[in-house]
mmCIF file of C-alpha atoms in Angstrom:
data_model
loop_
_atom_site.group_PDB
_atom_site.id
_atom_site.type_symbol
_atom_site.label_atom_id
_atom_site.label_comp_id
_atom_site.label_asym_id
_atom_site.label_seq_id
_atom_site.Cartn_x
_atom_site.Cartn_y
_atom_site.Cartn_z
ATOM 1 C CA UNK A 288 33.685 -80.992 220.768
ATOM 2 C CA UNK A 289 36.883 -81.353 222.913
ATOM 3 C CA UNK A 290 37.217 -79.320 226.001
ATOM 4 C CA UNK A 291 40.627 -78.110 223.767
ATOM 5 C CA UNK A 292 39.311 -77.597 220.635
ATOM 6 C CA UNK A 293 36.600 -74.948 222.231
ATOM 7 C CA UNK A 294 38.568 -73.465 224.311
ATOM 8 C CA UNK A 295 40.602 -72.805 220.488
ATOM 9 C CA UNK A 296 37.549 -71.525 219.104
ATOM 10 C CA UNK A 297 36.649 -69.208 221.943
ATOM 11 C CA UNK A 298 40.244 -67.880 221.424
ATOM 12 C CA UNK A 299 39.755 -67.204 217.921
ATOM 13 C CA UNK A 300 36.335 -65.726 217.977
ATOM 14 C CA UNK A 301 37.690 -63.320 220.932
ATOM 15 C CA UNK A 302 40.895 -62.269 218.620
ATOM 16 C CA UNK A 303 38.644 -61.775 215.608
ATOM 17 C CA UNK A 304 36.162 -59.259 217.909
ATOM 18 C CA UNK A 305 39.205 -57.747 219.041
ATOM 19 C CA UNK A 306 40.323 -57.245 215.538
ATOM 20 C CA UNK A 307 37.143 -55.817 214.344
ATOM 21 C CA UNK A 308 37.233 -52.967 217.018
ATOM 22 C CA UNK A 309 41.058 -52.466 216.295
ATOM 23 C CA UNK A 310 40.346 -51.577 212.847
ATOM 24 C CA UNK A 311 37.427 -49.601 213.520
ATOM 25 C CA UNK A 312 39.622 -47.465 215.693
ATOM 26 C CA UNK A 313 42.457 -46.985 213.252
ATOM 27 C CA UNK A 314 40.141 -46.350 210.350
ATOM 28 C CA UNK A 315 39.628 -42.773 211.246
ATOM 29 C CA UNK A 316 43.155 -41.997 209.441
ATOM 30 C CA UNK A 317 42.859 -44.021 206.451
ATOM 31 C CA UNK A 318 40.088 -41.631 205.499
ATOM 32 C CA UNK A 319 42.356 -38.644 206.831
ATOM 33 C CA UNK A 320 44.777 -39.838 204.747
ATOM 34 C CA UNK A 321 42.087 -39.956 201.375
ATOM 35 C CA UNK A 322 41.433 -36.721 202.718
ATOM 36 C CA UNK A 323 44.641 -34.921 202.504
ATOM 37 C CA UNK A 324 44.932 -36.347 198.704
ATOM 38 C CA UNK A 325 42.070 -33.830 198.194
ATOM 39 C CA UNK A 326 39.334 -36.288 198.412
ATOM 40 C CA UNK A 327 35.838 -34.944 199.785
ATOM 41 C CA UNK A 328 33.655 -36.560 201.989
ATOM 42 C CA UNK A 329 30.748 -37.627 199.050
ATOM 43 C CA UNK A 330 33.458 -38.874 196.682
ATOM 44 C CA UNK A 331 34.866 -40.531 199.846
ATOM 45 C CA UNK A 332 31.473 -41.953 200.828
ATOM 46 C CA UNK A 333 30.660 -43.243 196.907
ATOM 47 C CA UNK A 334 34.167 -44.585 196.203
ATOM 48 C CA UNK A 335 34.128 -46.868 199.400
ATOM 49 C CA UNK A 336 30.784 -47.999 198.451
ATOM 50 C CA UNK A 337 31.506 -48.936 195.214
ATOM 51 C CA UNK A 338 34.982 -50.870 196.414
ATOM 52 C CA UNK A 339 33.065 -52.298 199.203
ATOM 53 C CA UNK A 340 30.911 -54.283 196.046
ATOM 54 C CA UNK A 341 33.388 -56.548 194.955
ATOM 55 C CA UNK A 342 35.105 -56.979 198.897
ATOM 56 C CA UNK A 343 31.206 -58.124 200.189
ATOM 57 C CA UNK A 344 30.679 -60.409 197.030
ATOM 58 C CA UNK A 345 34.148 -62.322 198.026
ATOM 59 C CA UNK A 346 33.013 -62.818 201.723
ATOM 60 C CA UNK A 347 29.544 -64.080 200.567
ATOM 61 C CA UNK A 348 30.805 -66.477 198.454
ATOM 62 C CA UNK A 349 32.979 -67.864 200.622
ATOM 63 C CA UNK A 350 30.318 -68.015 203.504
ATOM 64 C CA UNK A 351 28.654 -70.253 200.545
ATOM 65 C CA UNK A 352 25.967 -67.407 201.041
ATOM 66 C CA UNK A 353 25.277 -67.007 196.776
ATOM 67 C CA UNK A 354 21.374 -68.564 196.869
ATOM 68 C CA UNK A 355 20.487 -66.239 200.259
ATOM 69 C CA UNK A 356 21.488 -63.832 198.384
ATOM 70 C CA UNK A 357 19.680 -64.056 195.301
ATOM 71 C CA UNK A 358 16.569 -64.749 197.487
ATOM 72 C CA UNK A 359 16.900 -61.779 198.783
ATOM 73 C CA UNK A 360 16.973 -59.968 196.153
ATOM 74 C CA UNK A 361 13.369 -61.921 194.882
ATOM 75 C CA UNK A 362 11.719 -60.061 197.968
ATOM 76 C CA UNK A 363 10.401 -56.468 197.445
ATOM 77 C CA UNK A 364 9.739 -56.247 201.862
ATOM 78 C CA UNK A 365 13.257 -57.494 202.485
ATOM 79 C CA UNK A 366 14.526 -54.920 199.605
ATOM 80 C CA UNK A 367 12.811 -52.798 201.134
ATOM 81 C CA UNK A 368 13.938 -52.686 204.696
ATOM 82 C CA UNK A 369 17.769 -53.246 203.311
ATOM 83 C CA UNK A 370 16.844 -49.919 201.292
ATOM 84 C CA UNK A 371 16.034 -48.340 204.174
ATOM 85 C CA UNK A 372 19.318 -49.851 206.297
ATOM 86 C CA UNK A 373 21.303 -48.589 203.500
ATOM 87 C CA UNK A 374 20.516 -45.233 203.614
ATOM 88 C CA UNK A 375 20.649 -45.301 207.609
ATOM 89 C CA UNK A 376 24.319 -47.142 207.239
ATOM 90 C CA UNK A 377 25.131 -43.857 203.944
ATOM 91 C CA UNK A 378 24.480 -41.406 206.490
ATOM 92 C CA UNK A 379 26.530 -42.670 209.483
ATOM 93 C CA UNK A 380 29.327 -43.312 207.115
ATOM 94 C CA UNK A 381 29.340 -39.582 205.315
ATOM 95 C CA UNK A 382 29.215 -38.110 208.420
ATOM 96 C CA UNK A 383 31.714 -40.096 209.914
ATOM 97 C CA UNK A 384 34.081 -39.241 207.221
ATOM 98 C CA UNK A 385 33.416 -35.575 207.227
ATOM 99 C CA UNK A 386 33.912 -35.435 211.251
ATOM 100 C CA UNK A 387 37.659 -37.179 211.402
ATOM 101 C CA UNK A 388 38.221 -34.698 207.981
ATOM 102 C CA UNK A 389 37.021 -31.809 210.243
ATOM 103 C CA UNK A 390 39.027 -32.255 213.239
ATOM 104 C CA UNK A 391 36.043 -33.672 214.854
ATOM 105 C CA UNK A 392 37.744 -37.037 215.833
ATOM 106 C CA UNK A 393 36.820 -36.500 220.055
ATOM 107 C CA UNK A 394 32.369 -35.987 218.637
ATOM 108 C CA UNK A 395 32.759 -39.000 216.652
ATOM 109 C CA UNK A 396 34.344 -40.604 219.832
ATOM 110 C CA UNK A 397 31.316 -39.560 221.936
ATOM 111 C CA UNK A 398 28.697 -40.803 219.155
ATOM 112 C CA UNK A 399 30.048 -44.612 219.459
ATOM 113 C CA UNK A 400 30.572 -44.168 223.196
ATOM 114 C CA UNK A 401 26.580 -43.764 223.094
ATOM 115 C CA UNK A 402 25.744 -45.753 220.732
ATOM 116 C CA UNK A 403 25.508 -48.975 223.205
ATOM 117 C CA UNK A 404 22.928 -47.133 225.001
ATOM 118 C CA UNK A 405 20.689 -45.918 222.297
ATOM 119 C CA UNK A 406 20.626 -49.742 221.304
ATOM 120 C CA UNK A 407 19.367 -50.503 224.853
ATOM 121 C CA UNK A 408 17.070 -47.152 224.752
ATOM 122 C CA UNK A 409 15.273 -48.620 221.686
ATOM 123 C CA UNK A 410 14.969 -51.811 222.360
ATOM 124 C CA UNK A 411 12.842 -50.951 225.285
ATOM 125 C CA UNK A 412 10.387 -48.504 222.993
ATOM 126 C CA UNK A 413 10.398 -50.250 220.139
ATOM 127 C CA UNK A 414 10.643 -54.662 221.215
ATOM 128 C CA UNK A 415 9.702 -53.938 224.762
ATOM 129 C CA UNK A 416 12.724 -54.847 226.064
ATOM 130 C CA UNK A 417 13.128 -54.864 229.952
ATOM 131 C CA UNK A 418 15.737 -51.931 230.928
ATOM 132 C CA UNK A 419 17.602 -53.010 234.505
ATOM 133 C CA UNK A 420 17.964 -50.796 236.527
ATOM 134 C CA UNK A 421 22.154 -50.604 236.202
ATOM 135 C CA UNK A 422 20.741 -49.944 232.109
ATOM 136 C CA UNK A 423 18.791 -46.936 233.148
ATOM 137 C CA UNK A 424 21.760 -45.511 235.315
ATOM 138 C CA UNK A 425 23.819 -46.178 232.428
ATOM 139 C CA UNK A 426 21.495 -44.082 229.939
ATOM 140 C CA UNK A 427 20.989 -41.286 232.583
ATOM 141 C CA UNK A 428 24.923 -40.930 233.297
ATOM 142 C CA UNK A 429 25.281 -40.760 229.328
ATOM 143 C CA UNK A 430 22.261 -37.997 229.108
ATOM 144 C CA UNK A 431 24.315 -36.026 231.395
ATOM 145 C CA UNK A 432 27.651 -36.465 229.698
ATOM 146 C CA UNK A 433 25.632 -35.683 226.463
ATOM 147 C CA UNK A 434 24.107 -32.404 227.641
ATOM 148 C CA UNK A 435 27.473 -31.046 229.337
ATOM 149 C CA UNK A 436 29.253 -31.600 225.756
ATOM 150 C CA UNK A 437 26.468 -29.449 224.746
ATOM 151 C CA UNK A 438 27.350 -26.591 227.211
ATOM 152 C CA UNK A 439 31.710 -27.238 226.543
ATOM 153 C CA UNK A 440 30.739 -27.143 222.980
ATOM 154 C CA UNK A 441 28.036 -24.109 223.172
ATOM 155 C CA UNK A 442 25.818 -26.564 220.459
ATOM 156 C CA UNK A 443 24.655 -29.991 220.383
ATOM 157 C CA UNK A 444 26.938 -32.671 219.871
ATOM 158 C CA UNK A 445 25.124 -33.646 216.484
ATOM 159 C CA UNK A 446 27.645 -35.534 215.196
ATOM 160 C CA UNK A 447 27.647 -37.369 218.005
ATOM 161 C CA UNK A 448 24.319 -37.775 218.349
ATOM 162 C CA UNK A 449 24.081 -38.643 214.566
ATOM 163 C CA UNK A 450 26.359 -41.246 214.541
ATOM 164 C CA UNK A 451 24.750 -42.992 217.516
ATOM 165 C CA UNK A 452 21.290 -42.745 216.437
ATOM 166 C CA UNK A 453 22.137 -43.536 212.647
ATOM 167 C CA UNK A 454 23.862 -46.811 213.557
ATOM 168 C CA UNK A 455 21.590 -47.517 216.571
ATOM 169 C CA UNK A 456 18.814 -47.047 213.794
ATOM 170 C CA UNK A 457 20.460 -49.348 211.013
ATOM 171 C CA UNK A 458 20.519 -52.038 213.701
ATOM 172 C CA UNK A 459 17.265 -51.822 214.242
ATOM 173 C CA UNK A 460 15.879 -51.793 210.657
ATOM 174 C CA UNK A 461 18.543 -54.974 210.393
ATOM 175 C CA UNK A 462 16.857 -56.600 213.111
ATOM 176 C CA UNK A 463 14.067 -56.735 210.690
ATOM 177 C CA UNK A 464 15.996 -58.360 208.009
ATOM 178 C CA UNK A 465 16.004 -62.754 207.562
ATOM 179 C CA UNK A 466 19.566 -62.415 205.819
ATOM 180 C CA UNK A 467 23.320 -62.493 207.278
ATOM 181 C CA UNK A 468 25.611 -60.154 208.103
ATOM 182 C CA UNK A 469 27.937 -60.577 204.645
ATOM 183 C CA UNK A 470 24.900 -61.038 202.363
ATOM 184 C CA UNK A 471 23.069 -58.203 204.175
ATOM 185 C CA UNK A 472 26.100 -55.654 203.667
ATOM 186 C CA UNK A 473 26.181 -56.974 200.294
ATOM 187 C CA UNK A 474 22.946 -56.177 198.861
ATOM 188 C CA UNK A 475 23.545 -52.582 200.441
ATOM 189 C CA UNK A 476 26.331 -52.051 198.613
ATOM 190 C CA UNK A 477 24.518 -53.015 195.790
ATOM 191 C CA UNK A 478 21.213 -50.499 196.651
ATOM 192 C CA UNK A 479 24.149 -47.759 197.280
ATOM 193 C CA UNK A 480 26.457 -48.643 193.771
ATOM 194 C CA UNK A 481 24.631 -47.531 191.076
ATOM 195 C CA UNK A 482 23.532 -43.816 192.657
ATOM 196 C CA UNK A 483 27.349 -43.863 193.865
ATOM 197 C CA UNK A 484 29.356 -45.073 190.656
ATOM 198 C CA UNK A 485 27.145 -42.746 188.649
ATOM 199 C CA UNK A 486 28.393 -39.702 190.730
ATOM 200 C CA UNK A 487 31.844 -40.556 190.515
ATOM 201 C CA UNK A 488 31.602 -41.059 186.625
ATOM 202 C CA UNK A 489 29.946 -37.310 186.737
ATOM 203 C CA UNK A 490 32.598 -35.686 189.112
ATOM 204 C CA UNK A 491 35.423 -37.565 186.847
ATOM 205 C CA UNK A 492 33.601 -35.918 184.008
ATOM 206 C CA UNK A 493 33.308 -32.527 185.493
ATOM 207 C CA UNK A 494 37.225 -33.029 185.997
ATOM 208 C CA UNK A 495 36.854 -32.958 189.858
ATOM 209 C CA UNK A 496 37.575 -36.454 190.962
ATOM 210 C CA UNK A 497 40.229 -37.713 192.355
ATOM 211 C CA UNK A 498 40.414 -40.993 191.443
ATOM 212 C CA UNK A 499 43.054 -40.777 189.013
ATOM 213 C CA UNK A 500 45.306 -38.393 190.291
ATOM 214 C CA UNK A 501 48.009 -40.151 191.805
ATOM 215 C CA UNK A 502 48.723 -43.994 192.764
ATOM 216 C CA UNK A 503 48.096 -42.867 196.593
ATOM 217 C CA UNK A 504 44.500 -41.849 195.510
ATOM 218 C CA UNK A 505 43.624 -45.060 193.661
ATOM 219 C CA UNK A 506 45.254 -47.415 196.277
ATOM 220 C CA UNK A 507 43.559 -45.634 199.332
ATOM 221 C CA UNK A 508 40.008 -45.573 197.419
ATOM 222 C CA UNK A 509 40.334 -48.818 196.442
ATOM 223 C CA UNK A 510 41.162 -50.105 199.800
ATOM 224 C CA UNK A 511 38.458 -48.089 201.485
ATOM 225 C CA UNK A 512 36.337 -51.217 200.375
ATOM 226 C CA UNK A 513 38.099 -53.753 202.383
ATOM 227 C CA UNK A 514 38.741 -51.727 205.111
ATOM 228 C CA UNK A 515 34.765 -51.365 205.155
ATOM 229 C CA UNK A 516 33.751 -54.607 204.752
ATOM 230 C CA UNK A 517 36.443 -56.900 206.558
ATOM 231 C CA UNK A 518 35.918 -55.821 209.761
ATOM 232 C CA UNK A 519 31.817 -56.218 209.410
ATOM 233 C CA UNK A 520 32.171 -59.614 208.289
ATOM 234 C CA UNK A 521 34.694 -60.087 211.959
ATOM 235 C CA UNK A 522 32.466 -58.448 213.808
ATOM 236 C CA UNK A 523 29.450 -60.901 212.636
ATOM 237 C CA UNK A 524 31.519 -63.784 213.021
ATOM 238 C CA UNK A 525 32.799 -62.653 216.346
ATOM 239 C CA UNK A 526 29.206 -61.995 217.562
ATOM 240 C CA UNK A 527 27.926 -65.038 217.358
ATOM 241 C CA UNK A 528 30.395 -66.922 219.556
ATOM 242 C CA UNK A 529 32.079 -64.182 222.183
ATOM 243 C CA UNK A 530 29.399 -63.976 225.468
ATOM 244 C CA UNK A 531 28.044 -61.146 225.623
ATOM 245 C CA UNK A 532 29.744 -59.108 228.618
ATOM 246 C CA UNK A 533 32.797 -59.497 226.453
ATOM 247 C CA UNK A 534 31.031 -57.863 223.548
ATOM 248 C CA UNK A 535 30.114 -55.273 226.113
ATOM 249 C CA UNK A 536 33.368 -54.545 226.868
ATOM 250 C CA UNK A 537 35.493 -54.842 223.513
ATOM 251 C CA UNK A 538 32.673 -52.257 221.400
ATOM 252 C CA UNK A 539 34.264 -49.752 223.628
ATOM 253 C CA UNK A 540 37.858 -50.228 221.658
ATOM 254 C CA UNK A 541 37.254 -48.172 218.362
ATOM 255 C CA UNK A 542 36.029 -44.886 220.391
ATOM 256 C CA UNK A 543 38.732 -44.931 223.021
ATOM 257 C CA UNK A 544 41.490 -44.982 220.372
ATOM 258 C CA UNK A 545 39.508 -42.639 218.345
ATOM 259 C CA UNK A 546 39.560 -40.604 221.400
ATOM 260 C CA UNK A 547 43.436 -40.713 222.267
ATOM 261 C CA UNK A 548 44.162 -39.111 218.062
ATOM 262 C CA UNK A 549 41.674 -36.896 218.664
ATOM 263 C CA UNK A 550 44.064 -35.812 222.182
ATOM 264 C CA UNK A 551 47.034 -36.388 219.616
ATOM 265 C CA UNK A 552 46.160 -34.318 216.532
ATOM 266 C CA UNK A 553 45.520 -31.092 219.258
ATOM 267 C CA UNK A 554 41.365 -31.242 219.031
ATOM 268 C CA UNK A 555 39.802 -28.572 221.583
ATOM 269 C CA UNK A 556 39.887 -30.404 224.930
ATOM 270 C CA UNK A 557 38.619 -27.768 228.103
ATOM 271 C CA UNK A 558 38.123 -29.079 231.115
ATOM 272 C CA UNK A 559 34.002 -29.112 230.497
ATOM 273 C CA UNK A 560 34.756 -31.707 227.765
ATOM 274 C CA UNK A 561 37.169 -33.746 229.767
ATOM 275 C CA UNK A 562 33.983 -33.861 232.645
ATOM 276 C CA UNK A 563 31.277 -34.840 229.907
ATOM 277 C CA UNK A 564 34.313 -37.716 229.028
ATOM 278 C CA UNK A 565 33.965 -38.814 232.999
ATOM 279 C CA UNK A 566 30.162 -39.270 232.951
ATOM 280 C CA UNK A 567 30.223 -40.960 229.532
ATOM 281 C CA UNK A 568 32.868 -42.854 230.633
ATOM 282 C CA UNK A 569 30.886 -43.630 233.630
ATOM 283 C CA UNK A 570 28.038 -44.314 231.736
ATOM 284 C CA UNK A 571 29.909 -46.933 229.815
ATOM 285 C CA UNK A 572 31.137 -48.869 231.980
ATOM 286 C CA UNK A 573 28.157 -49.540 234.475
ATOM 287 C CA UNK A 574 26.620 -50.581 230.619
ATOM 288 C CA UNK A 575 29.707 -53.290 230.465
ATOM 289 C CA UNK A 576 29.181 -54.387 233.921
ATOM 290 C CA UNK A 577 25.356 -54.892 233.690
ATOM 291 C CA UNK A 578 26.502 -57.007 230.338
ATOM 292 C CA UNK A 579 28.781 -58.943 232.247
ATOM 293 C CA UNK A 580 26.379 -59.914 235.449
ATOM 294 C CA UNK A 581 23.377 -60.930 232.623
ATOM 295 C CA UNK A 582 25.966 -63.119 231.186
ATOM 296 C CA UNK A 583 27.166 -64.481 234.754
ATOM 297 C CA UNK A 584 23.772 -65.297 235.696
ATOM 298 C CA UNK A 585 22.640 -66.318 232.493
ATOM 299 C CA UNK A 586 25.640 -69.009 232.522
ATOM 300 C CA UNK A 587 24.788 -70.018 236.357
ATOM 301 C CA UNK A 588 21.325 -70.557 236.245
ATOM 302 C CA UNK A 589 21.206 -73.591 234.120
ATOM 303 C CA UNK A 590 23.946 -75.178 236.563
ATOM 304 C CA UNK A 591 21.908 -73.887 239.621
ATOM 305 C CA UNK A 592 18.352 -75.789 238.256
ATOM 306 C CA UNK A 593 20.226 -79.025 237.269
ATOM 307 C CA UNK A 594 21.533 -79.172 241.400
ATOM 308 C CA UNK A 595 19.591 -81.484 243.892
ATOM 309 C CA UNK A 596 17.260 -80.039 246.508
ATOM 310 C CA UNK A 597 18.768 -80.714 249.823
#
């Protein structure tokens, strides 16, 4: 490959990470907007499942993905651990939607501020993963951010604490899964449909969906799908080919602009908060630097062992 041509791909790879984390920050008020049509959070939750079938099935045939995923679905463990993922990936998504309906934008901010750290947290106690030390300052300036929300808030911060643990917890069941990212999300989807298209067909019945009741409703129910499954299949793609310390740095996107409409919609900010923010903060990016000097030394050392003893 020319020196051009991968300095091109680099490029793209970086915009489409970017991207991911863009949309993952706006998405907060596409389900505000669902929500001030009337929609709740479990019709919400089961509509965007349901659209998210037929938006998964696209990307996996075009990632030529059709056999893996019919494989998949031959293999009770795999079904198995993708039935566990998908009710792991239900619960982080209801909650989600229910927070940013609930004027709870800043909590969901905090959960995916932590989130980077639970990841390390568990992959020390459950894959023996070696912490350094710049990790375990990290995790210990995040504890403290976490436990003086608790005080600002008078509770625990469990939605924030949900969120993080939820999707820290779906990566590690996925971890245990031989299937890609689209084919993965697709056979989710799948596990999730039936329960959630037979709910919707009940509430309809009942007369208390909102599916039907206006153009707005069935064009920002219907897009919920998309907007749930394009920026997965970005963030895969993107994963694979940005380093690592630029991962590190871009997964903090979504819950900084999370953070600033939470500041803009008038959400409870004291100055307790605004410290818990610091060490959080703090904790995040002494996570994004430790990413970035693994990667530096991971892309040195080759170099240094291929130079000639003098």
């Amino acid at each position: 490959m020319s020196p051009s041509k991968a300095s091109g791909d680099s490029r793209l790879a970086l915009s489409a990470g970017i991207a991911c984390y863009l949309i993952w920050g706006f998405v907060p008020l596409a389900f505000q907007a669902i929500g001030r049509l009337g929609v709740g959070p479990w019709e919400i939750l089961s509509q965007r499942i349901v659209w998210s079938i037929p938006a998964a099935a696209l990307f996996v045939l075009a990632a030529r993905q059709g056999r893996q995923a019919l494989d998949v679905l031959r293999k009770p463990k795999v079904l198995a651990w993708l039935g566990l993922s998908s009710l792991l990936i239900a619960l982080n998504w209801v909650v989600f939607i229910w927070a940013v309906n609930s004027g709870r934008l800043l909590e969901t901010s905090l959960g995916y501020y932590i989130n980077p750290l639970v990841n390390m947290a568990a992959g020390a106690l459950l894959f023996r993963e070696r912490i350094p030390a710049l990790g375990k300052v990290a995790i210990g300036l995040a504890l403290v951010g976490v436990v003086i929300q608790a005080v600002a808030l008078g509770h625990l911060p469990w939605v924030s604490l949900v969120l993080a643990f939820s999707f820290g917890g779906y990566g590690v069941v996925r971890k245990q899964v031989a299937a890609d990212a689209q084919t993965g999300l697709f056979i989710e989807c799948l596990i999730l449909g039936l329960p959630s298209l037979a709910y919707i067909l009940w509430i309809e019945a009942q007369g208390v969906g909102h599916f039907t009741d206006s153009a707005a409703s069935v064009a920002w129910l219907i897009a919920s799908g998309p907007i749930t499954a394009v920026p997965l299949v970005l963030f895969a793609w993107a994963a694979r080919r940005v380093p690592l310390s630029a991962m590190g740095f871009l997964q903090f996107i979504a819950p900084t602009i999370s953070f600033g409409f939470g500041l803009m919609q008038g959400e409870h900010f004291t100055p307790l908060r605004a410290l818990s923010f610091v060490f959080i903060w703090l904790g995040a990016a002494t996570f994004a630097y430790a990413a970035w000097r693994r990667s530096r030394a991971t892309a040195i050392t080759p170099v240094a062992e291929a130079q000639p003893a003098e």
